[in-house]
Amino acid sequence: MAGKVVLITGAASGLGEKLAYEYARQGARLSLVDINKENLVAVADMARSLGSPHVIIIGADVSKVQDSKQFVDETVNNFGQLDHLVNNAGVGGDPTLIEDSLDVTKYTSIIASLRIIPMGSTFECAKEIVRGACRGDMYVTNPSWVKVIFPFKVLYPELVDWIQQHAFGLFPKSSSKKENLHILKNNQVLKEE
C-alpha cells in the first residue's frame, strides 16, 4: 500500500476513521472526506503520526453529486492519481432492528439517499481509477452500511450492475500491463504481500 492514494469518505469517525489509520500504517497517501471537516483534522494528524506520508482533508457532503466530483478532482489534483476508494459515508436511521418495526416509512429518507450517496462518489472515483488502469490493479470498496441496512440490500444488486456497466465497462481493451479490478466487500482491508 505504500505510496498508493486512498480516498476515504466518512473518515471523521467510526469505521472510516479506523480504516484511515490502517491505511496510514501501511504508508498510503490519504484523501479524507467527511461532512464534518473539523473532526478530520484530528484524524489527519493521527494518520500522519502512524506513517502516512501525505494526508489531505476535504469537507464534503457525499449526498451531493457536485461535492463528489469536487472531492475526487481535489484528490487527483493533489496526488496526480487515485488508486483506492473506501466509500464509507452514508446516512443512518433509527438503530432498531427491522424485525422490531414493520413501518417502512421510517426508511424512506434512507432509501432515497442511498440511491444518490454511493452512486455519485463511487462513479466519480471509479472514473479516476479507470483512467489509471494501465498502472496496475484497481480497488473499489463497498460501503460498510450495505451489510446492515435492509432496504439498501434490496437495491444493492441494481447499483452493482449499474456501476459495472457504466464505470468499469470503460477499461482499456488491451494493455501490456496487468489489469485487475478488485471489489472489496464488507470493508475488507487490503494488505499487500
Coordinates of C-alpha atoms in Angstrom, one line a residue:
M1 CA 0.0 0.0 0.0
A2 CA 3.0 2.3 0.4
G3 CA 2.5 5.3 -1.9
K4 CA -1.0 4.4 -3.1
V5 CA -3.6 7.1 -3.0
V6 CA -6.7 6.1 -1.0
L7 CA -9.8 8.3 -0.8
I8 CA -12.0 7.6 2.3
T9 CA -15.4 9.0 2.7
G10 CA -17.0 9.2 6.1
A11 CA -13.4 9.4 7.5
A12 CA -14.1 11.7 10.5
S13 CA -15.3 8.9 12.8
G14 CA -16.2 5.3 13.2
L15 CA -15.1 2.7 10.6
G16 CA -13.9 5.4 8.2
E17 CA -11.5 6.7 10.8
K18 CA -10.2 3.3 11.7
L19 CA -9.6 2.5 8.0
A20 CA -7.7 5.7 7.6
Y21 CA -5.4 4.6 10.4
E22 CA -4.9 1.2 8.9
Y23 CA -4.1 2.6 5.5
A24 CA -1.7 5.1 7.2
R25 CA 0.2 2.3 8.9
Q26 CA 0.7 0.8 5.5
G27 CA 2.1 4.0 4.1
A28 CA -0.7 5.0 1.9
R29 CA -1.3 8.7 0.9
L30 CA -4.8 9.7 2.1
S31 CA -7.6 11.9 1.0
L32 CA -10.0 12.1 3.9
V33 CA -13.6 13.2 3.2
D34 CA -16.4 13.9 5.6
I35 CA -19.2 16.4 6.1
N36 CA -17.6 17.2 9.5
K37 CA -14.3 18.8 8.4
E38 CA -13.4 19.8 11.9
N39 CA -13.1 16.2 13.1
L40 CA -11.0 15.3 10.1
V41 CA -8.1 17.5 11.4
A42 CA -7.5 15.1 14.3
V43 CA -7.9 12.1 12.1
A44 CA -5.4 13.5 9.6
D45 CA -2.9 14.3 12.4
M46 CA -3.1 10.8 13.7
A47 CA -2.8 9.3 10.2
R48 CA 0.4 11.3 9.7
S49 CA 1.8 10.1 13.0
L50 CA 1.0 6.5 12.0
G51 CA 3.0 6.7 8.8
S52 CA 1.0 8.3 6.0
P53 CA 3.4 10.5 4.1
H54 CA 0.7 12.9 2.7
V55 CA -2.8 13.5 4.0
I56 CA -5.4 16.0 2.8
I57 CA -8.8 16.7 4.3
I58 CA -11.9 17.7 2.4
G59 CA -15.2 18.8 3.8
A60 CA -17.9 17.5 1.5
D61 CA -21.5 16.1 1.6
V62 CA -21.5 12.8 -0.4
S63 CA -25.2 13.1 -1.0
K64 CA -24.5 16.0 -3.4
V65 CA -23.2 14.8 -6.7
Q66 CA -21.3 18.1 -7.2
D67 CA -19.5 17.6 -3.9
S68 CA -18.5 14.1 -5.0
K69 CA -17.0 15.5 -8.2
Q70 CA -15.2 18.2 -6.3
F71 CA -13.5 15.9 -3.8
V72 CA -12.4 13.5 -6.5
D73 CA -11.0 16.3 -8.5
E74 CA -9.3 17.8 -5.5
T75 CA -7.7 14.4 -4.7
V76 CA -6.4 13.9 -8.2
N77 CA -5.1 17.4 -8.4
N78 CA -3.3 16.9 -5.2
F79 CA -1.8 13.5 -5.8
G80 CA -2.0 13.1 -9.6
Q81 CA -3.9 9.8 -9.2
L82 CA -6.4 7.8 -7.3
D83 CA -5.8 4.1 -6.5
H84 CA -8.4 3.1 -3.9
L85 CA -11.8 4.2 -2.8
V86 CA -13.3 3.4 0.5
N87 CA -16.9 4.7 0.1
N88 CA -17.9 4.6 3.7
A89 CA -20.0 7.7 4.2
G90 CA -23.7 7.3 4.5
V91 CA -26.8 8.1 6.4
G92 CA -28.3 6.2 9.2
G93 CA -31.6 5.9 10.8
D94 CA -33.2 4.5 13.8
P95 CA -30.9 1.7 15.0
T96 CA -33.8 -0.6 15.8
L97 CA -33.8 -3.9 14.0
I98 CA -36.1 -4.3 11.0
E99 CA -37.8 -7.2 12.7
D100 CA -38.8 -4.8 15.5
S101 CA -40.7 -2.5 13.2
L102 CA -42.6 -3.0 10.0
D103 CA -43.1 0.7 9.4
V104 CA -41.4 1.1 6.1
T105 CA -41.9 4.9 6.2
K106 CA -39.1 5.1 8.7
Y107 CA -36.7 4.1 6.0
T108 CA -38.0 6.3 3.1
S109 CA -35.3 9.0 3.6
I110 CA -32.6 6.4 3.9
I111 CA -33.6 4.6 0.8
A112 CA -33.8 7.9 -1.1
S113 CA -30.3 9.0 -0.1
L114 CA -28.8 5.6 -0.7
R115 CA -29.7 5.9 -4.4
I116 CA -27.6 9.0 -4.6
I117 CA -24.8 8.7 -2.0
P118 CA -22.9 5.6 -3.3
M119 CA -23.6 6.3 -6.9
G120 CA -22.2 9.9 -7.0
S121 CA -19.0 9.3 -5.2
T122 CA -18.4 5.8 -6.5
F123 CA -18.9 6.8 -10.1
E124 CA -16.6 9.8 -9.8
C125 CA -13.9 7.8 -8.1
A126 CA -14.4 4.8 -10.5
K127 CA -13.7 7.1 -13.5
E128 CA -10.4 8.2 -12.0
I129 CA -9.5 4.6 -11.0
V130 CA -10.3 3.5 -14.6
R131 CA -8.2 6.3 -16.0
G132 CA -5.2 4.9 -14.1
A133 CA -5.9 1.3 -15.3
C134 CA -2.6 1.0 -17.0
R135 CA -0.8 1.5 -13.7
G136 CA -1.9 -1.9 -12.5
D137 CA -4.5 -3.2 -10.1
M138 CA -7.5 -1.1 -9.0
Y139 CA -9.6 -1.3 -5.9
V140 CA -13.1 -0.1 -5.1
T141 CA -14.6 -0.9 -1.6
N142 CA -18.2 -1.2 -1.0
P143 CA -19.7 0.9 1.8
S144 CA -19.8 -0.6 5.3
W145 CA -23.5 0.1 5.8
V146 CA -24.5 -2.0 2.8
K147 CA -24.5 -5.0 5.1
V148 CA -26.6 -3.6 7.8
I149 CA -29.4 -1.5 6.1
F150 CA -32.0 -3.9 4.9
P151 CA -33.7 -1.5 2.3
F152 CA -30.3 -1.0 0.7
K153 CA -29.7 -4.7 0.4
V154 CA -32.8 -4.8 -1.8
L155 CA -31.4 -2.1 -4.0
Y156 CA -27.7 -3.2 -3.9
P157 CA -27.7 -5.6 -6.8
E158 CA -29.0 -2.9 -9.2
L159 CA -26.3 -0.5 -8.0
V160 CA -23.6 -3.0 -8.6
D161 CA -24.9 -3.8 -12.1
W162 CA -25.1 -0.1 -12.9
I163 CA -21.6 0.7 -11.7
Q164 CA -20.1 -2.3 -13.5
Q165 CA -21.9 -1.4 -16.7
H166 CA -21.3 2.4 -16.7
A167 CA -17.9 2.7 -14.9
F168 CA -16.0 -0.5 -15.2
G169 CA -17.0 -1.1 -18.8
L170 CA -14.6 1.6 -19.7
F171 CA -11.5 -0.5 -19.2
P172 CA -8.9 -0.4 -22.0
K173 CA -9.4 -3.4 -24.3
S174 CA -5.8 -4.3 -24.3
S175 CA -2.7 -3.4 -22.4
S176 CA 0.7 -4.9 -21.8
K177 CA 0.3 -4.4 -18.1
K178 CA -1.6 -6.5 -15.6
E179 CA -5.1 -5.0 -15.0
N180 CA -7.3 -6.4 -12.3
L181 CA -10.3 -4.9 -10.6
H182 CA -10.9 -5.9 -7.0
I183 CA -14.2 -5.1 -5.4
L184 CA -13.7 -5.5 -1.7
K185 CA -16.9 -6.1 0.2
N186 CA -17.8 -5.6 3.9
N187 CA -14.9 -3.3 4.5
Q188 CA -12.1 -5.8 3.9
V189 CA -8.7 -4.1 4.5
L190 CA -6.3 -5.0 1.7
K191 CA -2.8 -5.9 2.9
E192 CA -0.2 -6.3 0.2
E193 CA 2.1 -9.3 0.5

